Amino acid sequence: MMRQTTKTALAVALLCGGLGQVAEASTLKIQLRADIRSINPGVNRDANTDGVVVQMVEGLVAYGEDALPKPLLAEKVEISPDGKSYTFTLRQGVKFHNGAALTAADVLWSWNRYMDPKTDWRCLSEFDGRGQVKVEKISAPNDKTVVFELDKPSALFLSALARTDCAMTGILHKDSIKADGSFDKPIGTGPFKFAEWKRGEYIKLERFADYASLPGKIDGLTGAKKPLVDEVRFLVIPDNATAKAALLKGDIDVVPDIANTDIAELKKNDKVKTSVVTSMGLVGLIIQTRDPLLQNVKLRQAMAAAIDAKELVATITDGIGTPNNSIVPALSAYYGPVQKQGWKYDPAAAKKLLAEAGYKGEKIVMLANKRYPESFDAAVVAQQMLQAIGLNVEIEVLEWATQLDRYSKGNYQIQAFPYSGRMDPALSYEFDDRPEGQAAAQALGQSGGAGAARQVDGRERQGRAPEDLRRAAQALHRRSADGDAL
């Protein structure tokens, strides 16, 4: 697998007149580049969908600003000495959007629904034994206590629960389901409640007046979250130029992902506030190593040597982004000197490797989509670089849903593919589906992850020291650099 990342995500063009006025407005209007896929948490989802759903539902734990899982609906989490039992004590005074009080029975009901294959939950395989761990039993000794029992210790258990692509394993009230068993709407505990979804046009959320916020300050997806507006309306505006025009006219308040080429202009506009932030997401150029042609290691090495990562990232981000072709995000505490090495750009070596691979001009198809502009732009620039060494690469543009399906089935040769952030470095290695990659992820997950050195309540817990984990991640990175993952 070869991947190029754009470290800097462009997020946010905010409001006319400053943040304070948005906070005081009755309705906050936010652009969505595409419609959401569903309102069913963690089901038929993508990152676009997750960003809306997590405003309505919350889990026992959530990621803090430091990318560690922290209590949200849980007041505290206690881990048994053997690392196989997690006891969650629920917070008092938390209510669902229908006014019902949160109890341990709701956690059990939600978990059992997620674990039912008919639900088609995105993260079922993370907890049923196919992934890092198997939840063998869940029980509720009383209304405020929930106990999860695992088949083996897993430093990734809390991180997996908190994942946004799992919808934070959001706890729902059973009235979220219709009498016939089909999903109705998310009745969660989040700061906003579902109001209306007009497909292809907008999603409307309303402020939940009885939201039970944590004390203190906002901390990522946990902490003191408070609904500051009466209504949030996510407007589906696929075209960047249209969204920009609407922002400048005051018809919308937030454009979460403005075009790189517009940043300089918008920074000069005193009615618009811009913010450029770094994210853990990435755009990867991924290669299907089971493809009859691309299973040739030398061919893949030639592709890696043909990619000028600095030029690629500078081109698609107008110089704002920083290249990172490690599988570990640059923001991670486990991103070190080995990850910084990257692949060496060497077109002469690439042509030599291509000849050694016996390549005879066979067509190679790279999949891309235009929903995520940086992903498509990366495909175009990479195509040019690969063609420059003699590779016959064509781009096939797909609808995002189709590309996602092809990715899930492994039905591709190369893709320019956007990934949402993986907070724990061990979770990054799920991208690598080779046996050695999965073995490394398993080892990291069992021994410890980014949160392995501490319990959620701050006490020490079992697990290897961070430096040991960093070395383990670097060892796998070195094997990838030697060609195993290319």
CSV table of C-alpha atoms in Angstrom, one decimal:
chain,number,residue,atom,x,y,z
A,1,MET,CA,0.0,0.0,0.0
A,2,MET,CA,1.3,3.4,-0.9
A,3,ARG,CA,-0.2,6.5,0.5
A,4,GLN,CA,0.3,10.2,0.2
A,5,THR,CA,-1.4,12.4,2.9
A,6,THR,CA,-2.3,16.0,3.0
A,7,LYS,CA,-1.7,16.8,6.6
A,8,THR,CA,-3.5,20.1,6.7
A,9,ALA,CA,-7.3,20.1,6.4
A,10,LEU,CA,-8.9,23.4,5.4
A,11,ALA,CA,-11.8,23.8,7.7
A,12,VAL,CA,-14.1,26.6,8.3
A,13,ALA,CA,-15.0,29.9,6.8
A,14,LEU,CA,-17.2,31.4,9.4
A,15,LEU,CA,-19.9,34.0,9.6
A,16,CYS,CA,-20.3,37.6,8.9
A,17,GLY,CA,-19.3,39.7,11.9
A,18,GLY,CA,-17.5,37.2,14.1
A,19,LEU,CA,-18.0,34.1,16.2
A,20,GLY,CA,-20.0,35.9,18.8
A,21,GLN,CA,-22.8,36.7,16.4
A,22,VAL,CA,-23.1,33.1,15.2
A,23,ALA,CA,-23.4,32.0,18.8
A,24,GLU,CA,-26.2,34.4,19.3
A,25,ALA,CA,-28.1,33.6,16.1
A,26,SER,CA,-31.3,31.6,16.3
A,27,THR,CA,-30.3,29.4,13.3
A,28,LEU,CA,-26.8,28.4,12.2
A,29,LYS,CA,-26.6,27.3,8.6
A,30,ILE,CA,-23.7,25.0,7.6
A,31,GLN,CA,-22.8,23.8,4.1
A,32,LEU,CA,-22.7,20.1,3.4
A,33,ARG,CA,-20.9,19.2,0.1
A,34,ALA,CA,-23.2,16.1,-0.3
A,35,ASP,CA,-26.3,14.8,1.4
A,36,ILE,CA,-25.9,12.4,4.4
A,37,ARG,CA,-26.4,8.7,3.8
A,38,SER,CA,-28.7,8.1,6.8
A,39,ILE,CA,-29.6,9.2,10.3
A,40,ASN,CA,-29.1,5.7,11.7
A,41,PRO,CA,-25.9,6.0,13.8
A,42,GLY,CA,-23.0,4.0,12.5
A,43,VAL,CA,-25.1,2.5,9.7
A,44,ASN,CA,-24.8,3.3,6.0
A,45,ARG,CA,-22.5,6.2,6.9
A,46,ASP,CA,-19.5,8.2,5.8
A,47,ALA,CA,-17.6,11.0,7.4
A,48,ASN,CA,-20.1,13.6,6.1
A,49,THR,CA,-22.9,11.6,7.8
A,50,ASP,CA,-20.9,11.2,11.0
A,51,GLY,CA,-20.4,14.9,11.4
A,52,VAL,CA,-24.2,15.4,11.6
A,53,VAL,CA,-25.1,12.3,13.6
A,54,VAL,CA,-22.7,12.9,16.5
A,55,GLN,CA,-24.6,16.2,17.2
A,56,MET,CA,-27.5,14.0,18.2
A,57,VAL,CA,-26.1,10.9,19.8
A,58,GLU,CA,-23.4,10.3,22.4
A,59,GLY,CA,-21.5,7.3,23.7
A,60,LEU,CA,-20.1,6.2,27.0
A,61,VAL,CA,-16.8,7.7,26.0
A,62,ALA,CA,-15.6,10.1,23.4
A,63,TYR,CA,-12.3,11.4,22.0
A,64,GLY,CA,-10.8,14.4,23.8
A,65,GLU,CA,-8.7,17.1,22.1
A,66,ASP,CA,-5.6,15.0,22.8
A,67,ALA,CA,-7.1,12.1,20.9
A,68,LEU,CA,-7.6,9.9,24.0
A,69,PRO,CA,-10.9,8.4,24.9
A,70,LYS,CA,-12.6,10.1,27.9
A,71,PRO,CA,-15.9,9.7,29.7
A,72,LEU,CA,-19.0,11.3,28.2
A,73,LEU,CA,-22.1,9.5,29.2
A,74,ALA,CA,-20.0,7.5,31.7
A,75,GLU,CA,-19.0,9.3,34.9
A,76,LYS,CA,-16.0,7.0,35.2
A,77,VAL,CA,-14.6,3.8,33.8
A,78,GLU,CA,-12.9,1.2,35.9
A,79,ILE,CA,-10.7,-1.5,34.3
A,80,SER,CA,-10.1,-4.8,36.0
A,81,PRO,CA,-6.5,-5.8,36.8
A,82,ASP,CA,-6.5,-8.5,34.1
A,83,GLY,CA,-7.7,-5.9,31.5
A,84,LYS,CA,-10.7,-8.0,30.5
A,85,SER,CA,-13.5,-6.2,32.4
A,86,TYR,CA,-14.7,-2.6,31.9
A,87,THR,CA,-17.2,-1.1,34.4
A,88,PHE,CA,-18.9,2.1,33.4
A,89,THR,CA,-20.7,4.2,35.9
A,90,LEU,CA,-23.3,6.4,34.2
A,91,ARG,CA,-23.7,10.1,34.8
A,92,GLN,CA,-26.7,11.3,36.8
A,93,GLY,CA,-29.3,13.6,35.3
A,94,VAL,CA,-28.8,12.7,31.6
A,95,LYS,CA,-32.0,12.6,29.5
A,96,PHE,CA,-32.9,11.4,26.0
A,97,HIS,CA,-34.5,13.8,23.6
A,98,ASN,CA,-38.0,12.3,24.5
A,99,GLY,CA,-37.4,13.2,28.2
A,100,ALA,CA,-36.7,9.7,29.4
A,101,ALA,CA,-33.8,9.3,31.8
A,102,LEU,CA,-30.7,7.4,30.7
A,103,THR,CA,-30.3,4.1,32.5
A,104,ALA,CA,-28.1,1.0,32.2
A,105,ALA,CA,-31.0,-0.8,30.5
A,106,ASP,CA,-30.7,1.7,27.6
A,107,VAL,CA,-27.0,0.9,27.2
A,108,LEU,CA,-27.8,-2.8,27.1
A,109,TRP,CA,-30.6,-2.3,24.6
A,110,SER,CA,-28.4,-0.2,22.3
A,111,TRP,CA,-25.5,-2.6,22.5
A,112,ASN,CA,-27.6,-5.6,21.7
A,113,ARG,CA,-29.1,-3.8,18.7
A,114,TYR,CA,-25.6,-2.8,17.4
A,115,MET,CA,-24.4,-6.4,17.8
A,116,ASP,CA,-27.4,-7.8,15.8
A,117,PRO,CA,-26.0,-8.4,12.3
A,118,LYS,CA,-29.4,-7.2,10.9
A,119,THR,CA,-28.6,-3.7,12.1
A,120,ASP,CA,-25.6,-3.6,9.8
A,121,TRP,CA,-23.5,-1.5,12.2
A,122,ARG,CA,-20.3,-0.3,10.7
A,123,CYS,CA,-18.2,-1.5,13.8
A,124,LEU,CA,-19.8,-4.9,14.4
A,125,SER,CA,-16.6,-6.7,13.4
A,126,GLU,CA,-14.6,-4.7,15.9
A,127,PHE,CA,-16.4,-6.3,18.8
A,128,ASP,CA,-17.6,-9.8,17.7
A,129,GLY,CA,-14.2,-11.5,17.6
A,130,ARG,CA,-13.3,-10.7,14.0
A,131,GLY,CA,-11.3,-7.7,15.0
A,132,GLN,CA,-9.2,-6.8,18.0
A,133,VAL,CA,-11.5,-8.2,20.6
A,134,LYS,CA,-14.7,-10.0,21.4
A,135,VAL,CA,-17.2,-8.7,23.9
A,136,GLU,CA,-18.3,-11.9,25.6
A,137,LYS,CA,-20.9,-10.5,27.9
A,138,ILE,CA,-22.5,-7.2,28.9
A,139,SER,CA,-24.5,-6.8,32.1
A,140,ALA,CA,-26.2,-4.1,34.2
A,141,PRO,CA,-25.8,-4.8,38.0
A,142,ASN,CA,-28.0,-1.7,38.6
A,143,ASP,CA,-29.5,1.3,36.8
A,144,LYS,CA,-26.2,3.2,36.8
A,145,THR,CA,-23.7,0.5,36.1
A,146,VAL,CA,-22.7,-1.4,32.9
A,147,VAL,CA,-20.1,-4.1,32.8
A,148,PHE,CA,-18.4,-5.2,29.6
A,149,GLU,CA,-16.5,-8.5,29.7
A,150,LEU,CA,-13.9,-9.2,27.0
A,151,ASP,CA,-12.3,-12.4,25.8
A,152,LYS,CA,-8.8,-10.8,26.2
A,153,PRO,CA,-7.2,-7.5,27.2
A,154,SER,CA,-7.4,-4.8,24.6
A,155,ALA,CA,-5.9,-1.4,24.8
A,156,LEU,CA,-8.1,-0.4,21.9
A,157,PHE,CA,-11.5,-1.2,23.4
A,158,LEU,CA,-12.3,2.3,24.6
A,159,SER,CA,-10.8,3.9,21.5
A,160,ALA,CA,-13.0,1.7,19.3
A,161,LEU,CA,-16.1,2.6,21.3
A,162,ALA,CA,-15.3,6.3,20.8
A,163,ARG,CA,-14.7,6.1,17.0
A,164,THR,CA,-16.9,8.6,15.1
A,165,ASP,CA,-17.3,6.1,12.3
A,166,CYS,CA,-19.0,3.9,14.9
A,167,ALA,CA,-21.1,7.0,15.8
A,168,MET,CA,-19.3,6.9,19.2
A,169,THR,CA,-21.4,3.7,19.8
A,170,GLY,CA,-24.1,6.2,20.6
A,171,ILE,CA,-26.7,5.2,23.2
A,172,LEU,CA,-30.2,5.4,21.8
A,173,HIS,CA,-33.7,5.2,23.4
A,174,LYS,CA,-35.7,2.2,22.2
A,175,ASP,CA,-38.3,4.5,20.8
A,176,SER,CA,-35.8,5.2,18.0
A,177,ILE,CA,-37.2,2.1,16.4
A,178,LYS,CA,-40.7,1.8,14.9
A,179,ALA,CA,-43.2,-0.9,16.0
A,180,ASP,CA,-42.3,-2.9,12.9
A,181,GLY,CA,-38.6,-3.0,13.9
A,182,SER,CA,-37.4,-0.5,11.3
A,183,PHE,CA,-35.3,2.5,12.3
A,184,ASP,CA,-37.3,5.8,12.8
A,185,LYS,CA,-35.0,8.6,14.0
A,186,PRO,CA,-32.2,8.9,16.5
A,187,ILE,CA,-33.5,9.6,20.0
A,188,GLY,CA,-30.2,10.3,21.7
A,189,THR,CA,-28.7,12.4,24.4
A,190,GLY,CA,-26.8,14.9,22.3
A,191,PRO,CA,-27.0,18.7,22.4
A,192,PHE,CA,-29.2,18.8,19.3
A,193,LYS,CA,-32.2,16.6,18.4
A,194,PHE,CA,-33.4,15.5,15.0
A,195,ALA,CA,-36.1,17.7,13.4
A,196,GLU,CA,-36.3,17.1,9.7
A,197,TRP,CA,-34.4,15.7,6.7
A,198,LYS,CA,-35.4,16.8,3.3
A,199,ARG,CA,-33.2,14.6,1.1
A,200,GLY,CA,-30.9,16.4,-1.2
A,201,GLU,CA,-31.7,19.8,0.4
A,202,TYR,CA,-31.1,20.0,4.1
A,203,ILE,CA,-31.0,18.4,7.5
A,204,LYS,CA,-32.5,20.4,10.4
A,205,LEU,CA,-31.6,19.8,14.0
A,206,GLU,CA,-33.1,21.6,17.0
A,207,ARG,CA,-31.5,22.6,20.3
A,208,PHE,CA,-32.1,20.1,23.1
A,209,ALA,CA,-33.2,22.3,26.0
A,210,ASP,CA,-32.5,19.6,28.6
A,211,TYR,CA,-29.1,18.7,27.4
A,212,ALA,CA,-26.8,17.6,30.3
A,213,SER,CA,-23.5,19.2,29.6
A,214,LEU,CA,-20.3,18.2,31.4
A,215,PRO,CA,-18.6,20.8,33.5
A,216,GLY,CA,-15.4,22.6,32.6
A,217,LYS,CA,-14.2,23.3,29.1
A,218,ILE,CA,-14.9,21.8,25.7
A,219,ASP,CA,-12.6,18.9,25.2
A,220,GLY,CA,-12.8,17.5,21.6
A,221,LEU,CA,-16.1,15.6,21.4
A,222,THR,CA,-16.5,15.6,25.2
A,223,GLY,CA,-16.3,18.2,27.9
A,224,ALA,CA,-18.6,21.2,28.3
A,225,LYS,CA,-20.6,21.0,25.0
A,226,LYS,CA,-23.5,23.4,25.0
A,227,PRO,CA,-26.1,24.1,22.2
A,228,LEU,CA,-25.7,27.8,21.6
A,229,VAL,CA,-28.3,28.2,18.8
A,230,ASP,CA,-31.9,27.2,18.6
A,231,GLU,CA,-31.5,25.4,15.2
A,232,VAL,CA,-28.7,24.0,13.1
A,233,ARG,CA,-29.5,23.6,9.4
A,234,PHE,CA,-27.0,21.6,7.3
A,235,LEU,CA,-27.6,22.7,3.7
A,236,VAL,CA,-26.6,20.5,0.8
A,237,ILE,CA,-24.5,22.6,-1.6
A,238,PRO,CA,-22.2,20.4,-3.7
A,239,ASP,CA,-20.5,23.3,-5.6
A,240,ASN,CA,-17.7,25.2,-3.9
A,241,ALA,CA,-18.3,28.3,-5.8
A,242,THR,CA,-22.0,28.4,-4.9
A,243,ALA,CA,-21.2,27.8,-1.3
A,244,LYS,CA,-18.6,30.6,-1.3
A,245,ALA,CA,-21.1,33.0,-2.9
A,246,ALA,CA,-23.7,32.1,-0.3
A,247,LEU,CA,-21.2,32.6,2.5
A,248,LEU,CA,-20.3,36.1,1.2
A,249,LYS,CA,-24.0,37.0,0.8
A,250,GLY,CA,-24.7,35.8,4.4
A,251,ASP,CA,-27.1,33.0,3.2
A,252,ILE,CA,-25.0,30.5,5.1
A,253,ASP,CA,-22.7,30.8,8.1
A,254,VAL,CA,-20.2,28.1,7.8
A,255,VAL,CA,-18.3,26.4,5.0
A,256,PRO,CA,-16.4,23.5,6.6
A,257,ASP,CA,-14.1,22.8,3.7
A,258,ILE,CA,-13.3,25.8,1.6
A,259,ALA,CA,-11.3,25.4,-1.6
A,260,ASN,CA,-7.6,26.0,-1.0
A,261,THR,CA,-7.5,28.5,-3.9
A,262,ASP,CA,-10.0,30.7,-2.0
A,263,ILE,CA,-8.2,31.0,1.3
A,264,ALA,CA,-6.0,34.0,0.4
A,265,GLU,CA,-9.0,35.9,-0.9
A,266,LEU,CA,-11.2,35.2,2.0
A,267,LYS,CA,-8.5,36.1,4.5
A,268,LYS,CA,-8.7,39.7,3.1
A,269,ASN,CA,-12.4,39.9,3.6
A,270,ASP,CA,-13.1,41.5,7.0
A,271,LYS,CA,-16.6,40.0,7.0
A,272,VAL,CA,-15.3,36.4,6.9
A,273,LYS,CA,-13.2,34.6,9.5
A,274,THR,CA,-11.0,31.7,8.2
A,275,SER,CA,-9.4,29.0,10.2
A,276,VAL,CA,-6.9,26.5,8.8
A,277,VAL,CA,-6.5,23.5,11.0
A,278,THR,CA,-4.5,20.2,11.0
A,279,SER,CA,-6.5,17.0,11.0
A,280,MET,CA,-5.7,13.3,11.4
A,281,GLY,CA,-7.5,12.5,8.2
A,282,LEU,CA,-5.6,11.7,5.0
A,283,VAL,CA,-5.9,11.2,1.3
A,284,GLY,CA,-4.3,7.9,0.4
A,285,LEU,CA,-3.1,6.5,-3.0
A,286,ILE,CA,-3.9,2.9,-2.2
A,287,ILE,CA,-2.9,-0.1,-4.3
A,288,GLN,CA,-4.7,-3.5,-4.4
A,289,THR,CA,-1.8,-5.9,-3.9
A,290,ARG,CA,-4.0,-8.9,-4.9
A,291,ASP,CA,-4.4,-7.5,-8.4
A,292,PRO,CA,-2.6,-9.8,-10.9
A,293,LEU,CA,-0.6,-6.9,-12.3
A,294,LEU,CA,0.0,-4.9,-9.1
A,295,GLN,CA,1.0,-7.9,-6.9
A,296,ASN,CA,4.5,-7.3,-8.5
A,297,VAL,CA,6.5,-5.6,-5.7
A,298,LYS,CA,8.9,-4.0,-8.1
A,299,LEU,CA,6.1,-2.4,-10.0
A,300,ARG,CA,4.7,-1.0,-6.7
A,301,GLN,CA,8.1,0.2,-5.7
A,302,ALA,CA,8.4,2.0,-9.1
A,303,MET,CA,5.2,3.8,-8.4
A,304,ALA,CA,6.4,4.9,-5.0
A,305,ALA,CA,9.7,6.3,-6.4
A,306,ALA,CA,7.7,8.1,-9.1
A,307,ILE,CA,5.7,10.2,-6.7
A,308,ASP,CA,7.1,13.5,-5.6
A,309,ALA,CA,5.2,13.8,-2.4
A,310,LYS,CA,6.3,17.4,-1.7
A,311,GLU,CA,5.2,18.6,-5.1
A,312,LEU,CA,2.0,16.6,-5.0
A,313,VAL,CA,0.9,18.1,-1.7
A,314,ALA,CA,2.0,21.6,-2.5
A,315,THR,CA,0.1,21.5,-5.8
A,316,ILE,CA,-3.3,20.3,-4.4
A,317,THR,CA,-3.2,22.5,-1.3
A,318,ASP,CA,-1.7,25.7,-2.8
A,319,GLY,CA,1.3,25.3,-0.5
A,320,ILE,CA,-0.8,25.0,2.7
A,321,GLY,CA,-0.4,21.3,3.3
A,322,THR,CA,2.5,19.3,4.5
A,323,PRO,CA,3.3,15.8,3.1
A,324,ASN,CA,3.1,12.8,5.2
A,325,ASN,CA,3.3,9.4,3.5
A,326,SER,CA,3.3,7.4,6.8
A,327,ILE,CA,0.3,5.5,7.8
A,328,VAL,CA,0.5,7.2,11.2
A,329,PRO,CA,-0.9,10.7,11.3
A,330,ALA,CA,1.6,13.5,11.9
A,331,LEU,CA,-0.4,14.7,14.9
A,332,SER,CA,0.0,11.4,16.7
A,333,ALA,CA,2.4,11.1,19.6
A,334,TYR,CA,3.7,8.0,17.9
A,335,TYR,CA,4.8,9.9,14.7
A,336,GLY,CA,8.6,9.9,14.9
A,337,PRO,CA,11.8,10.0,12.9
A,338,VAL,CA,11.1,6.8,11.0
A,339,GLN,CA,7.6,8.0,9.9
A,340,LYS,CA,9.2,11.3,8.7
A,341,GLN,CA,11.5,9.5,6.3
A,342,GLY,CA,8.8,8.7,3.8
A,343,TRP,CA,9.5,7.4,0.3
A,344,LYS,CA,12.4,8.8,-1.8
A,345,TYR,CA,11.4,10.5,-5.0
A,346,ASP,CA,13.7,9.1,-7.7
A,347,PRO,CA,12.3,9.0,-11.2
A,348,ALA,CA,15.4,7.3,-12.6
A,349,ALA,CA,15.1,4.5,-10.1
A,350,ALA,CA,11.4,4.3,-10.8
A,351,LYS,CA,12.1,3.7,-14.5
A,352,LYS,CA,14.7,1.1,-13.7
A,353,LEU,CA,12.3,-0.8,-11.3
A,354,LEU,CA,9.6,-0.6,-14.0
A,355,ALA,CA,11.9,-2.4,-16.4
A,356,GLU,CA,12.9,-5.0,-13.8
A,357,ALA,CA,9.2,-5.6,-13.2
A,358,GLY,CA,8.7,-6.5,-16.8
A,359,TYR,CA,5.9,-4.0,-17.3
A,360,LYS,CA,4.6,-3.9,-20.8
A,361,GLY,CA,2.3,-1.0,-20.9
A,362,GLU,CA,-0.8,-2.7,-19.3
A,363,LYS,CA,-3.6,-0.3,-18.4
A,364,ILE,CA,-3.9,0.6,-14.7
A,365,VAL,CA,-7.1,2.2,-13.6
A,366,MET,CA,-7.1,4.7,-10.7
A,367,LEU,CA,-10.5,5.3,-9.0
A,368,ALA,CA,-11.4,8.8,-7.8
A,369,ASN,CA,-14.4,10.9,-6.9
A,370,LYS,CA,-15.2,14.6,-7.1
A,371,ARG,CA,-17.1,14.8,-3.8
A,372,TYR,CA,-13.8,15.4,-2.0
A,373,PRO,CA,-11.8,17.8,-4.2
A,374,GLU,CA,-8.4,17.1,-2.7
A,375,SER,CA,-8.9,13.4,-3.3
A,376,PHE,CA,-9.6,14.0,-7.0
A,377,ASP,CA,-6.8,16.5,-7.4
A,378,ALA,CA,-4.4,14.0,-5.8
A,379,ALA,CA,-5.4,11.5,-8.4
A,380,VAL,CA,-4.8,13.9,-11.3
A,381,VAL,CA,-1.4,14.9,-10.1
A,382,ALA,CA,-0.4,11.4,-9.2
A,383,GLN,CA,-1.5,10.2,-12.7
A,384,GLN,CA,0.8,12.7,-14.3
A,385,MET,CA,3.7,11.6,-12.2
A,386,LEU,CA,3.1,7.9,-12.9
A,387,GLN,CA,2.7,8.5,-16.6
A,388,ALA,CA,6.0,10.4,-16.6
A,389,ILE,CA,7.9,7.1,-15.9
A,390,GLY,CA,5.9,5.2,-18.5
A,391,LEU,CA,2.9,3.8,-16.6
A,392,ASN,CA,-0.4,3.6,-18.5
A,393,VAL,CA,-2.7,5.1,-15.8
A,394,GLU,CA,-6.2,6.1,-16.5
A,395,ILE,CA,-8.6,7.8,-14.0
A,396,GLU,CA,-12.1,6.5,-13.6
A,397,VAL,CA,-14.4,9.0,-11.7
A,398,LEU,CA,-17.1,7.4,-9.6
A,399,GLU,CA,-19.9,8.6,-7.4
A,400,TRP,CA,-18.7,8.5,-3.8
A,401,ALA,CA,-21.1,5.7,-2.8
A,402,THR,CA,-19.9,3.6,-5.7
A,403,GLN,CA,-16.2,4.2,-4.8
A,404,LEU,CA,-16.9,3.3,-1.2
A,405,ASP,CA,-18.5,0.1,-2.2
A,406,ARG,CA,-15.6,-0.8,-4.5
A,407,TYR,CA,-13.2,0.0,-1.6
A,408,SER,CA,-15.1,-2.2,0.8
A,409,LYS,CA,-15.1,-5.1,-1.7
A,410,GLY,CA,-11.4,-4.7,-2.6
A,411,ASN,CA,-12.5,-4.3,-6.3
A,412,TYR,CA,-9.9,-1.9,-7.6
A,413,GLN,CA,-6.3,-1.5,-8.8
A,414,ILE,CA,-5.5,2.0,-7.4
A,415,GLN,CA,-7.6,4.5,-5.6
A,416,ALA,CA,-7.2,8.1,-4.5
A,417,PHE,CA,-9.2,7.6,-1.3
A,418,PRO,CA,-10.0,9.9,1.6
A,419,TYR,CA,-9.8,8.5,5.1
A,420,SER,CA,-11.2,9.9,8.3
A,421,GLY,CA,-8.8,10.3,11.2
A,422,ARG,CA,-7.7,7.3,13.3
A,423,MET,CA,-6.9,8.6,16.8
A,424,ASP,CA,-4.9,5.6,18.1
A,425,PRO,CA,-1.9,4.6,15.9
A,426,ALA,CA,-2.8,1.0,16.1
A,427,LEU,CA,-6.1,1.8,14.4
A,428,SER,CA,-4.2,3.2,11.5
A,429,TYR,CA,-2.9,-0.3,10.7
A,430,GLU,CA,-6.3,-1.6,9.9
A,431,PHE,CA,-5.7,0.0,6.5
A,432,ASP,CA,-3.0,-2.6,5.9
A,433,ASP,CA,-4.9,-5.9,5.3
A,434,ARG,CA,-1.9,-8.0,4.6
A,435,PRO,CA,-1.3,-10.7,7.3
A,436,GLU,CA,1.8,-9.0,8.7
A,437,GLY,CA,0.0,-5.7,8.9
A,438,GLN,CA,-3.0,-7.2,10.7
A,439,ALA,CA,-0.6,-9.1,13.0
A,440,ALA,CA,1.1,-5.8,13.9
A,441,ALA,CA,-2.2,-4.1,14.6
A,442,GLN,CA,-3.2,-7.0,16.7
A,443,ALA,CA,0.0,-6.8,18.7
A,444,LEU,CA,-0.3,-3.1,19.2
A,445,GLY,CA,-3.9,-3.4,20.2
A,446,GLN,CA,-3.3,-6.0,22.8
A,447,SER,CA,-0.2,-4.5,24.2
A,448,GLY,CA,-1.3,-0.9,24.3
A,449,GLY,CA,-2.3,2.0,22.2
A,450,ALA,CA,-2.1,5.8,22.6
A,451,GLY,CA,-4.1,5.5,25.8
A,452,ALA,CA,-2.5,2.4,27.1
A,453,ALA,CA,-0.5,4.0,29.9
A,454,ARG,CA,-3.4,5.3,31.8
A,455,GLN,CA,-6.9,4.5,32.8
A,456,VAL,CA,-9.8,6.8,31.8
A,457,ASP,CA,-9.9,8.0,35.4
A,458,GLY,CA,-6.1,8.7,35.3
A,459,ARG,CA,-4.8,5.7,37.1
A,460,GLU,CA,-2.0,3.5,35.7
A,461,ARG,CA,-3.2,0.5,33.8
A,462,GLN,CA,-1.5,-2.5,32.2
A,463,GLY,CA,0.2,-2.1,28.8
A,464,ARG,CA,3.5,-1.4,27.3
A,465,ALA,CA,5.2,2.0,27.6
A,466,PRO,CA,4.6,4.6,24.8
A,467,GLU,CA,8.2,4.3,23.7
A,468,ASP,CA,7.9,0.6,23.2
A,469,LEU,CA,4.8,1.1,21.1
A,470,ARG,CA,6.5,3.8,19.1
A,471,ARG,CA,9.3,1.3,18.3
A,472,ALA,CA,6.8,-1.3,17.3
A,473,ALA,CA,5.0,1.1,14.9
A,474,GLN,CA,8.4,2.1,13.5
A,475,ALA,CA,9.4,-1.5,12.9
A,476,LEU,CA,6.3,-2.1,10.8
A,477,HIS,CA,6.8,1.1,9.0
A,478,ARG,CA,10.4,0.0,8.1
A,479,ARG,CA,9.0,-3.3,6.7
A,480,SER,CA,6.6,-1.3,4.6
A,481,ALA,CA,9.4,0.9,3.3
A,482,ASP,CA,11.3,-2.2,2.2
A,483,GLY,CA,8.5,-2.9,-0.2
A,484,ASP,CA,6.2,-5.3,1.7
A,485,ALA,CA,3.3,-2.8,1.8
A,486,LEU,CA,3.8,-1.3,-1.6
